[in-house]
Coordinates of C-alpha atoms in Angstrom, one line a residue:
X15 CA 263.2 182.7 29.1
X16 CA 259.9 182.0 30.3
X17 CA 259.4 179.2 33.3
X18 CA 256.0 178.3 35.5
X19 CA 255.0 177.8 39.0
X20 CA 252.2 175.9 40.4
X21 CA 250.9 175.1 44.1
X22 CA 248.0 173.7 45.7
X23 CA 247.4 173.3 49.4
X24 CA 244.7 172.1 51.7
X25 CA 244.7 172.4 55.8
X26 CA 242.9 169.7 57.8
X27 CA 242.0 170.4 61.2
X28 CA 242.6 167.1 63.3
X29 CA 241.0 167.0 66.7
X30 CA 242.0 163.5 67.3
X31 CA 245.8 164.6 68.0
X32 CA 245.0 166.9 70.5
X33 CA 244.6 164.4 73.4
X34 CA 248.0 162.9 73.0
X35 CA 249.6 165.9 72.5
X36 CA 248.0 167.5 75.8
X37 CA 249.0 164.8 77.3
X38 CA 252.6 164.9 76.3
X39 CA 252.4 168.4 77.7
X40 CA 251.2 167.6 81.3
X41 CA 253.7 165.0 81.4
X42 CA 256.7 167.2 80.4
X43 CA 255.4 169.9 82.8
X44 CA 255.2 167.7 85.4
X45 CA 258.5 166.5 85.2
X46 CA 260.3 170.2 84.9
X47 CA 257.9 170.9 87.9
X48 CA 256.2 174.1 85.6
X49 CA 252.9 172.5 87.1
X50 CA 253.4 174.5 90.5
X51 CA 254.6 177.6 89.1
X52 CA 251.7 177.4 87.0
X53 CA 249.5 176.5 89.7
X54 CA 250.4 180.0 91.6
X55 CA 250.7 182.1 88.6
X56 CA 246.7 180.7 88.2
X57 CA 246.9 180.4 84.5
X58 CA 246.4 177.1 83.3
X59 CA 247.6 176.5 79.4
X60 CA 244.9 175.6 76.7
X61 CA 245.3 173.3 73.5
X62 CA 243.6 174.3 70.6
X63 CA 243.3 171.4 67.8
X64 CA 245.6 170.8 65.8
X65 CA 246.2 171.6 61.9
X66 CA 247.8 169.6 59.4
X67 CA 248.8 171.4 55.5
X68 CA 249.6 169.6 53.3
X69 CA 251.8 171.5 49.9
X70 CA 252.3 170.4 46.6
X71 CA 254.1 172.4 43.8
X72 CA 255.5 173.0 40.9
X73 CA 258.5 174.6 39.3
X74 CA 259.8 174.3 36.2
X75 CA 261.8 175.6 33.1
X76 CA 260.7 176.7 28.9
X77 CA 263.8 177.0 28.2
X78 CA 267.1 175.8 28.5
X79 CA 269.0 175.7 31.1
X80 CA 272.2 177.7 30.5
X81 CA 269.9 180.6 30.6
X82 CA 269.6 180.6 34.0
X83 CA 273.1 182.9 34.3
X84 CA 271.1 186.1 33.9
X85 CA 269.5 185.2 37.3
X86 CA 272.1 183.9 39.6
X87 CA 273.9 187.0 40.3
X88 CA 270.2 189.2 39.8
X89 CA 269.7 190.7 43.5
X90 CA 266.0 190.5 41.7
X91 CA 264.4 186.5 42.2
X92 CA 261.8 186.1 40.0
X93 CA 258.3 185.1 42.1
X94 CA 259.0 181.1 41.9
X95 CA 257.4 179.1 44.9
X96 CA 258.2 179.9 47.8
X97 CA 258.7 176.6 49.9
X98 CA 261.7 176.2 47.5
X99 CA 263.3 178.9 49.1
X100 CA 266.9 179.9 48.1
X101 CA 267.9 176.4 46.4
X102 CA 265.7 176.6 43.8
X103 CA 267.9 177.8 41.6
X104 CA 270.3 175.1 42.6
X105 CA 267.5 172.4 42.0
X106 CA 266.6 173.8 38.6
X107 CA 270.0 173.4 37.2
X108 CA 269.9 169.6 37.3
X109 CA 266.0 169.3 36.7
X110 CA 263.6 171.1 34.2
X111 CA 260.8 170.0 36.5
X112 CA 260.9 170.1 40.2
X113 CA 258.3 168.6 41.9
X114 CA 257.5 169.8 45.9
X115 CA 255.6 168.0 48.7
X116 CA 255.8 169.3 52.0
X117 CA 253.9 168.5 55.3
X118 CA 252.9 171.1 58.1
X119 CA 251.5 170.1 61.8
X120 CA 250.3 173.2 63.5
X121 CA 249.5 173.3 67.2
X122 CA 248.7 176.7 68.8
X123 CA 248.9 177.3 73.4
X124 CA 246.9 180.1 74.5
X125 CA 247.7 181.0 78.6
X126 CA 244.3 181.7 80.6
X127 CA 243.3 182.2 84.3
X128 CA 242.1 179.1 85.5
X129 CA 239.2 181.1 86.6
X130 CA 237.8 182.2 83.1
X131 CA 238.5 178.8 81.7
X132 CA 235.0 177.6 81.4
X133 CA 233.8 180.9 80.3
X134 CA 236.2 182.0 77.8
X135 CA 234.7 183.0 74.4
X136 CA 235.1 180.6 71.6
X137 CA 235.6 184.0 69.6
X138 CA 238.3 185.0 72.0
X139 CA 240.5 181.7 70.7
X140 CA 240.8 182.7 67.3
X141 CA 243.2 185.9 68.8
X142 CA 247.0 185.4 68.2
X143 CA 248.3 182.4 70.5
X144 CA 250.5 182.8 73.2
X145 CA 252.7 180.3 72.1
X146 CA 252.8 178.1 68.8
X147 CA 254.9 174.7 68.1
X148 CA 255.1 173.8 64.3
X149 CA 256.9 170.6 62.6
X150 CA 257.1 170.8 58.6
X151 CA 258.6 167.7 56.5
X152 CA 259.6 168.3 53.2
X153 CA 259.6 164.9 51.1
X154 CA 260.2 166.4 48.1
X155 CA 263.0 167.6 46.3
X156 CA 265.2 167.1 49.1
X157 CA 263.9 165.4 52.8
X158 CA 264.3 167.6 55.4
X159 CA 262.8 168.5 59.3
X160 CA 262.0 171.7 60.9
X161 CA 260.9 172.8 63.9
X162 CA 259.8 176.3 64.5
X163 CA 258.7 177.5 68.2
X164 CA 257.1 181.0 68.5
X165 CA 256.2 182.6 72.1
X166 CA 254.8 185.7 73.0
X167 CA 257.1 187.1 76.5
X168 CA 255.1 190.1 78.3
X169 CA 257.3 193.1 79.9
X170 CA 257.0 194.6 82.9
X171 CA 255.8 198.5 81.9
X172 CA 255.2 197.8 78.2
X173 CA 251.9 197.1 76.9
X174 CA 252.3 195.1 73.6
X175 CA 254.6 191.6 74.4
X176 CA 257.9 190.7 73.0
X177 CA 257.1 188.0 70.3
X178 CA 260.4 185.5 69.7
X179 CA 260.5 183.2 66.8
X180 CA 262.9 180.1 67.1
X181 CA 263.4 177.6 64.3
X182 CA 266.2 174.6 63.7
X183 CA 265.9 173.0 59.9
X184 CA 268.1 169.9 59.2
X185 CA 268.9 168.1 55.4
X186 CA 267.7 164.2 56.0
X187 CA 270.6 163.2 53.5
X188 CA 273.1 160.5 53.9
X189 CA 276.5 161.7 55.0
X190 CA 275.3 165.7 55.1
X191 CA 278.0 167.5 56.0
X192 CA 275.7 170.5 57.2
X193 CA 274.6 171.1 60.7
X194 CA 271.3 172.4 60.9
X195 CA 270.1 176.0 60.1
X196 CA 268.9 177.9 62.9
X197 CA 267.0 181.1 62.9
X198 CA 266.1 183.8 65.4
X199 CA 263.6 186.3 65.3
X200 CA 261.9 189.0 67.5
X201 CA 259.3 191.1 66.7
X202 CA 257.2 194.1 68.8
X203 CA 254.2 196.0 67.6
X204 CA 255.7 199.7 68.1
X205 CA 253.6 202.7 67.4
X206 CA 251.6 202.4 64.4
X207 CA 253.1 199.2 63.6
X208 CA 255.5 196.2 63.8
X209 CA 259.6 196.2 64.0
X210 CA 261.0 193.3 63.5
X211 CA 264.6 191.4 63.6
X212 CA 265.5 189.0 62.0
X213 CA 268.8 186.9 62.4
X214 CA 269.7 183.6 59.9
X215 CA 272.9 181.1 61.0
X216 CA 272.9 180.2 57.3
X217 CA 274.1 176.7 56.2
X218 CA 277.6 175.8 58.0
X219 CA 279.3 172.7 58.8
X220 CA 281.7 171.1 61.9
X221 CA 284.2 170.4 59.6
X222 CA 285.9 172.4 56.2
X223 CA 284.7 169.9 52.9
X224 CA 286.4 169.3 49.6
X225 CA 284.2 172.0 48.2
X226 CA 285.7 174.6 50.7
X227 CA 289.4 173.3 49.9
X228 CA 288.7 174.0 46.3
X229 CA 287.2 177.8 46.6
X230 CA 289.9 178.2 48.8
X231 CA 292.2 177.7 46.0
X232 CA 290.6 179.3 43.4
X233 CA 290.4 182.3 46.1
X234 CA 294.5 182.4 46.1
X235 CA 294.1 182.3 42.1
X236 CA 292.4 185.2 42.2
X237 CA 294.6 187.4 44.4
X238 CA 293.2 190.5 45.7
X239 CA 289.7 190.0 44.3
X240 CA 287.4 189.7 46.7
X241 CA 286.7 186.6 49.0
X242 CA 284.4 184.4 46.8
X243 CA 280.9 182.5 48.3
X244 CA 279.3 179.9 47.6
X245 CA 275.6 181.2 45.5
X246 CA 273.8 178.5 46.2
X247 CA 274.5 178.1 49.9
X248 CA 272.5 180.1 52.6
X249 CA 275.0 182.7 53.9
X250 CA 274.3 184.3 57.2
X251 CA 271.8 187.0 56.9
X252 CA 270.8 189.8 59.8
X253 CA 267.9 191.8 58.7
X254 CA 266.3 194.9 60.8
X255 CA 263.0 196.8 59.8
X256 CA 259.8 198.3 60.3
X257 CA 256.5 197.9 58.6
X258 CA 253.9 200.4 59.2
X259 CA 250.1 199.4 60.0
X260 CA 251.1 195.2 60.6
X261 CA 250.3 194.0 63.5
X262 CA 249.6 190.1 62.1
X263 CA 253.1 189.1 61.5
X264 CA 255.5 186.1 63.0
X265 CA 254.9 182.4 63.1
X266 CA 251.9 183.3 65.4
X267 CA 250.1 185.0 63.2
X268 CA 251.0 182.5 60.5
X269 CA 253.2 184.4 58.6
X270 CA 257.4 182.9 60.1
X271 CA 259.5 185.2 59.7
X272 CA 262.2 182.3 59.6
X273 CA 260.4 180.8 56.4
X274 CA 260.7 181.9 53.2
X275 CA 258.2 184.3 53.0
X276 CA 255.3 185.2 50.6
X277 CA 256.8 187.8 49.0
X278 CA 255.6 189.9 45.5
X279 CA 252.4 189.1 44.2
X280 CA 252.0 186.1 46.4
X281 CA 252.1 188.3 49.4
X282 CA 249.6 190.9 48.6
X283 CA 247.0 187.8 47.9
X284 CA 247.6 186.1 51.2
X285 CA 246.7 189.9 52.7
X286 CA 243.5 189.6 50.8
X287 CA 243.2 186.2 52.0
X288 CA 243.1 187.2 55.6
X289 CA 241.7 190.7 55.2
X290 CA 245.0 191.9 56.6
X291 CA 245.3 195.9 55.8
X292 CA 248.8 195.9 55.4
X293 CA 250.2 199.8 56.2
X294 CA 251.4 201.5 52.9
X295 CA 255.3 201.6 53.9
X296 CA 257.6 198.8 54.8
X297 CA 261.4 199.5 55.6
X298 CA 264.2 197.6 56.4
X299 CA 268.3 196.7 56.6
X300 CA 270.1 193.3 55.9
X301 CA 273.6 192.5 56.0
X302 CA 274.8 189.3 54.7
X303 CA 278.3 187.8 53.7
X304 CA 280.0 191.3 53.6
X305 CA 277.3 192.8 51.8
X306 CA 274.7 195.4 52.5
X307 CA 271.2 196.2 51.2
X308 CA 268.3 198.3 52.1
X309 CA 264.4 197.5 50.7
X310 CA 261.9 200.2 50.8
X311 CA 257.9 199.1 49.7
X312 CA 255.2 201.1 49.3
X313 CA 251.7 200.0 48.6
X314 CA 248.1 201.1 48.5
X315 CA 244.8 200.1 47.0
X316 CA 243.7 202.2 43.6
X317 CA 239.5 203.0 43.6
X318 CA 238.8 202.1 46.3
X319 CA 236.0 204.1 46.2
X320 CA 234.4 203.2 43.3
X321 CA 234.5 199.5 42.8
X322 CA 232.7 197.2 44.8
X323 CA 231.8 193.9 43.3
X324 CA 228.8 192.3 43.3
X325 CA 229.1 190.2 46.5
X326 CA 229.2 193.7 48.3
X327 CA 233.5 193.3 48.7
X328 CA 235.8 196.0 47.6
X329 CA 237.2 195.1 44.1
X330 CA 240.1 197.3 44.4
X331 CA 243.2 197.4 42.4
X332 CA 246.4 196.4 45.5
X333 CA 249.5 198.5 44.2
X334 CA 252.5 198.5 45.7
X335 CA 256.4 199.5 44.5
X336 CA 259.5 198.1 46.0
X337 CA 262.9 199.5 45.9
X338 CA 266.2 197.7 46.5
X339 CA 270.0 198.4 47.0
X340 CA 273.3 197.0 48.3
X341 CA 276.4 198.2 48.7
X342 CA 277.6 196.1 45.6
X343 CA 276.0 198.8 43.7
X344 CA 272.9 196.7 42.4
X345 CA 269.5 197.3 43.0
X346 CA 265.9 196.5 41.6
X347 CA 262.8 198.5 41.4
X348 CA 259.5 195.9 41.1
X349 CA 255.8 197.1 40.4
X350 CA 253.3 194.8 41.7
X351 CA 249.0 195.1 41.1
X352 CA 246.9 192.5 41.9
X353 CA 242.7 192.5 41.8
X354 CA 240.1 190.8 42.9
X355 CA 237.8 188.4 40.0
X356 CA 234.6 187.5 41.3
X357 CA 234.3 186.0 44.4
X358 CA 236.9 183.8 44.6
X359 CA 239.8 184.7 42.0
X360 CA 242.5 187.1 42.2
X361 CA 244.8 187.8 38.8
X362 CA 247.8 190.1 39.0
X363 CA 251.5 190.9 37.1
X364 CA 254.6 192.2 38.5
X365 CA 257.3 193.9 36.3
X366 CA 260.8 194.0 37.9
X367 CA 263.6 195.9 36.5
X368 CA 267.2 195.8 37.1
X369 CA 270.3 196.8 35.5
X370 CA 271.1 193.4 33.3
X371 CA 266.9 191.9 33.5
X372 CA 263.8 192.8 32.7
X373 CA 261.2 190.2 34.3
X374 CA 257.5 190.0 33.8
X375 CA 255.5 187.9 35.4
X376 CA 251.3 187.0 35.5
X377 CA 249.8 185.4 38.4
X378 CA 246.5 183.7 38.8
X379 CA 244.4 182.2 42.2
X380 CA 241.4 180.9 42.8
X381 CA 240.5 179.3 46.2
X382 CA 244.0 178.6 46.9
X383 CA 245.2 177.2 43.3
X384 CA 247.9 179.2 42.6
X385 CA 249.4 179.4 38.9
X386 CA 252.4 181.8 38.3
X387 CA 254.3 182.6 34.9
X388 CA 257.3 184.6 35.6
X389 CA 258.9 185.5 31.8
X390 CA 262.8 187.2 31.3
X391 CA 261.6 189.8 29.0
X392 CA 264.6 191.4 28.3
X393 CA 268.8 191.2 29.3
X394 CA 271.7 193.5 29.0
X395 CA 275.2 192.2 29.2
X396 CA 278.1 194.2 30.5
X397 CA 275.9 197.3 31.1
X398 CA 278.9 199.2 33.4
X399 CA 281.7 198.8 30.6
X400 CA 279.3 201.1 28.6
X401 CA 279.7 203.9 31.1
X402 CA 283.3 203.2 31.1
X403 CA 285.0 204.2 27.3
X404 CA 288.2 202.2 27.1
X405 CA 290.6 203.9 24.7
X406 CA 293.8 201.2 25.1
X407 CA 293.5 198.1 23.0
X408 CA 293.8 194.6 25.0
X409 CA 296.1 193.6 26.4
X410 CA 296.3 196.9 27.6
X411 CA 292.8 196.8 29.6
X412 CA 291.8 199.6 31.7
X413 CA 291.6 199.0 35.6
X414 CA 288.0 198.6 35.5
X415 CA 288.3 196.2 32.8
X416 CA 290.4 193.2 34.8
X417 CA 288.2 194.4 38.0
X418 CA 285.6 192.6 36.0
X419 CA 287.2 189.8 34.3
X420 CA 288.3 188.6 37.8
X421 CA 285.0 189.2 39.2
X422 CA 283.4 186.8 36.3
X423 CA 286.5 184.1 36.6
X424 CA 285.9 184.0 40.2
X425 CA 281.9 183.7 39.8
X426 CA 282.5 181.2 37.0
X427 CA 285.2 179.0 39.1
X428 CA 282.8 179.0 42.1
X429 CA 279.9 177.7 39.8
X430 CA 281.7 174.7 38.4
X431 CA 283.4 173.7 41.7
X432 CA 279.1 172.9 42.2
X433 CA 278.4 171.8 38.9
X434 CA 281.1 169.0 39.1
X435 CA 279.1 167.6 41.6
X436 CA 276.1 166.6 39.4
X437 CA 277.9 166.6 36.1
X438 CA 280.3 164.2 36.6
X439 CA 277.6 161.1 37.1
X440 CA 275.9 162.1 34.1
X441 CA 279.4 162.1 32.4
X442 CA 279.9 158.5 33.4
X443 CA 276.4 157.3 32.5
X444 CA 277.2 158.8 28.6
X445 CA 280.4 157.2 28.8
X446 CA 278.7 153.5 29.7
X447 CA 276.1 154.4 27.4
X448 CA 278.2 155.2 24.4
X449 CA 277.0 158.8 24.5
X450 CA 278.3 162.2 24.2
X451 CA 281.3 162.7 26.7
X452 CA 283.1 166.3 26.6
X453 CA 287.0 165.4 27.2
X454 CA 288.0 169.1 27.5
X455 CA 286.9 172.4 26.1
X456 CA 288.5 175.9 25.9
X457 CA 287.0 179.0 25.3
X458 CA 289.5 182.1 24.6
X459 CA 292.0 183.9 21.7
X460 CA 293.2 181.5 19.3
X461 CA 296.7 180.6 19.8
X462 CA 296.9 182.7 23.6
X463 CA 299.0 181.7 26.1
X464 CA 297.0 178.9 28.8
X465 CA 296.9 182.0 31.6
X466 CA 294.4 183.4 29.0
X467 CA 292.2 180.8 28.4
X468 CA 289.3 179.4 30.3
X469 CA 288.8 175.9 30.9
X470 CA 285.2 175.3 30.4
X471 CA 285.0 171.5 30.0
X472 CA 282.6 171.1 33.4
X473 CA 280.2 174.4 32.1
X474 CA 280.7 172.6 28.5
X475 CA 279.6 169.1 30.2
X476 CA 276.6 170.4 32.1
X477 CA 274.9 171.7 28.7
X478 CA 275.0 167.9 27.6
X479 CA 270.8 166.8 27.6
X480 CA 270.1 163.3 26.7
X481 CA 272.9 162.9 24.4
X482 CA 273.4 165.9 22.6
X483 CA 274.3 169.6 23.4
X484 CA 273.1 173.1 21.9
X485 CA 274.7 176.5 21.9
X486 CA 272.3 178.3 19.7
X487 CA 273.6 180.7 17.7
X488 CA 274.0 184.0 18.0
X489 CA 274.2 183.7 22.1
X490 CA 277.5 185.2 24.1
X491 CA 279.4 182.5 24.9
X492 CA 280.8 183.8 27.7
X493 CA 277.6 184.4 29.7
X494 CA 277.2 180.5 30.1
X495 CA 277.0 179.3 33.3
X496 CA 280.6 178.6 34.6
X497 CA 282.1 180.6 31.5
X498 CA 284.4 183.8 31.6
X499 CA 285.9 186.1 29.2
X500 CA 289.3 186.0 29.6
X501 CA 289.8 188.5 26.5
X502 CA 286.7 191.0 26.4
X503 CA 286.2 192.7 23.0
X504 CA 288.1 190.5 21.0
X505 CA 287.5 187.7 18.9
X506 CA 287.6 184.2 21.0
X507 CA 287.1 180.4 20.0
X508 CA 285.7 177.5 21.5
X509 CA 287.6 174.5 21.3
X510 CA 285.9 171.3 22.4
X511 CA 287.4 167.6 22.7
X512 CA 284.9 165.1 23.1
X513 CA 284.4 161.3 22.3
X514 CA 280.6 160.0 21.3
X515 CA 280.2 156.2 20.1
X516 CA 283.8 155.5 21.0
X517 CA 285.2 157.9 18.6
X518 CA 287.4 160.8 19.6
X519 CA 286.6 164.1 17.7
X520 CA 287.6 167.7 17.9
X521 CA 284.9 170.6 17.2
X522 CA 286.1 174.6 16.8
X523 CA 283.4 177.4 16.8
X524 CA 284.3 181.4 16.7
X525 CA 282.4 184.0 18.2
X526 CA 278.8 183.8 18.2
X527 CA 278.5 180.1 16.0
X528 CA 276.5 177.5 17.2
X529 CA 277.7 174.4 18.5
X530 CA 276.0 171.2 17.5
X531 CA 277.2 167.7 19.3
X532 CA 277.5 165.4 17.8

């Protein structure tokens, strides 16, 4: 499976909003009476001019769509853009091309004596601010506002301040149930570099929707399995860590800790970008609905003293390894390398490896074009049943065994509680249309009781593109999204009920056929 990122961005520096915005300030002072205190303190507050960015990108699939399955459970994201955040995956399912248009206004404070004001360095503004105010709209895929606030807070007996990051992000849809996402963060340089924490409300609502009634049923269907979640919604994340020799880190420094970051490849270029010698070790802890991981990166740059390019810069290879587990026994161990071209071009890979992916992906930037090609090499399916030799025939299934078919119904009734959402509209523009409608579809042992069949016809329905669907032959039926085996290592059918032109048909596959509609 092979899909492609793009992104462009451009930063304009607008002096013209500085006066109003300076005087907004003195006039919200005034009226919370800071103006005094200010006044005594003798510091006086300083506007530097604004910044506008403006982001366009990118993202789109090869491939088809149903492929997707090998990454939605893959504790391993391959390096897609990262203004899309954690809904990409979500957005992709319903779009092979996803356009992304964002807007940034920047406006950094810096706190002075009043008695150095007129003879303050203009190289002394470009430190890290005191305080910084940013607004982002996102136009596109889907309209939303944030506000992030970062402010440096000294304390008494400690030399390096206490930086805290606020930020409040809201969904401008009609009739959004979600209340906006807020994020904390505080960060210290320490020793020989920075810890951080990191705290995420996740997406939550005032009231329980239809969506929560329904996994809350299919949560008493699957008895003691564990309580399911939602993939594609931000659950509630606390992360802890340390990263050794970074000091430029937070919203001050550019770099939000409540934004989806840079991470992988992307990362290591913006370092370049600002010269930033990032320390070689970076550790930390997250918890998140329930479950526990740890990341561990190392990096360093290879010959460095040896190569040196033409323009007199180092043209070092960046290296860096990062290791990741949970207590859901997954992990992923990624290699990253990334070198400088010329003067203004960077080209790098990154090869992550986990126990069902293999990913590989290129990357390419030149004066802040950036053009990424992440490619699923490789996939294994059911790689724990192979450490687990199961002697009894079904239905006599080992313990393990219906561990994981529960685990994959669960996953696979949580997925089409979502997909209903978007597949039912396409459903009824078929039906107007005269085009392919699936009525019902059943994947399982011929002539099984219903407990031991799945009901696929939503995961069935969401394969339907412009008329027509595909199951190519030869793929594992029950590794499509919103599919489960309810009968592993046995022979299974797929039964499928559809109408197309006004005529009702029935279609029966086995194992690994393919499936051609109409």
């Amino acid at each position: 499976m092979i899909d492609f990122s793009l992104r462009q961005s451009a930063t304009v520096v607008m002096p013209s909003l500085r006066g109003p915005i300076e005087k907004t300030a003195i006039y919200l002072t005034d009226t919370a009476n800071l103006s005094r205190s200010l006044a005594r303190s003798k510091h006086s507050i300083h506007f530097t001019d604004p910044t506008i960015t403006i982001t366009g990108a990118a993202h789109g699939l090869l491939d088809e769509p149903f492929k997707l399955v090998s990454l939605l459970f893959d504790r391993y994201q391959p390096p897609g853009p990262s203004v899309h955040g954690r809904r990409r995956l979500e957005q992709l399912l319903v779009s092979r091309f996803l356009p992304v248009l964002n807007l940034n206004v920047r406006q950094e404070l810096f706190w002075r004596e009043a008695a150095s004001e007129d003879t303050m360095a203009p190289s002394s503004r470009k430190t890290v601010p005191n305080s910084v105010i940013e607004q982002e709209i996102e136009l596109l895929p889907h309209p939303s506002a944030t506000i992030r606030i970062g402010h440096s807070v000294d304390i008494p007996g400690i030399q390096e301040p206490l930086n805290v990051e606020l930020s409040a992000q809201k969904l401008l849809r009609f009739r959004n149930p979600l209340a906006p996402s807020l994020g904390l963060a505080l960060h210290q340089i320490t020793g020989p570099g920075t810890a951080f924490l990191v705290a995420d409300a996740g997406d939550w609502q005032f009231r329980s929707s239809q969506e929560c009634k329904e996994l809350s049923r299919f949560s008493k269907i699957t008895g003691g399995f564990p309580q399911m979640t939602d993939p594609f919604r931000n659950a509630p994340t606390l992360e802890v860590g340390y990263a050794f020799g970074s000091h430029r880190m937070g919203v001050q420094s550019e770099r939000p800790f409540t934004k989806p970051a840079d991470r992988g490849v992307r990362g290591m270029d913006c370092d370049l970008d600002d010269n930033d010698r990032t320390g070689p070790w970076t550790v930390s802890a997250g918890l998140s609905s329930g479950v526990a991981a740890t990341y561990l990166r190392y990096g360093r740059n290879l010959f460095s003293l040896l190569a040196r390019n033409y323009h007199g810069k180092q043209s070092t290879i960046r290296a860096e390894i990062e290791l990741a587990s949970s207590t859901q026994r997954d992990f992923f161990l990624a290699f990253r390398a990334l070198k400088r071209i010329g003067k203004f071009s960077k080209a790098g890979l990154e090869l992550g490896l986990t126990p069902n992916n293999v990913h590989l992906s290129l990357y390419w930037s030149r004066l802040g074009q950036r053009i990424s090609l992440p490619i699923l090499v490789a996939r294994k399916i059911l790689p724990r049943l192979s450490k687990t030799p199961v002697k009894k025939t079904p239905p006599s299934l080992s313990e393990d065994l219906q561990r994981y078919i529960g685990r994959r119904r669960a996953e696979a009734d949580e997925l089409t509680v979502i997909l209903a959402t978007g597949v039912e509209p396409r459903q009824n523009r078929e039906r107007v249309g005269g085009g392919l409608v699936i009525l019902s579809a059943k994947y399982g042992v011929r002539d099984a009781t219903p407990d031991e069949i799945a009901d696929v016809t939503i995961a069935v329905a969401a394969l339907v593109d412009g008329g027509r669907l595909v199951i190519p032959k030869g793929m594992r039926k029950s590794r499509l999204l919103g599919f489960w085996d309810p009968a592993p290592m046995t022979s299974k059918v797929l039964n499928v009920r559809y109408i197309h032109q006004g005529r009702e048909k029935t279609v029966e596959v086995s194992g690994r056929d393919e499936l051609k509609l109409p």
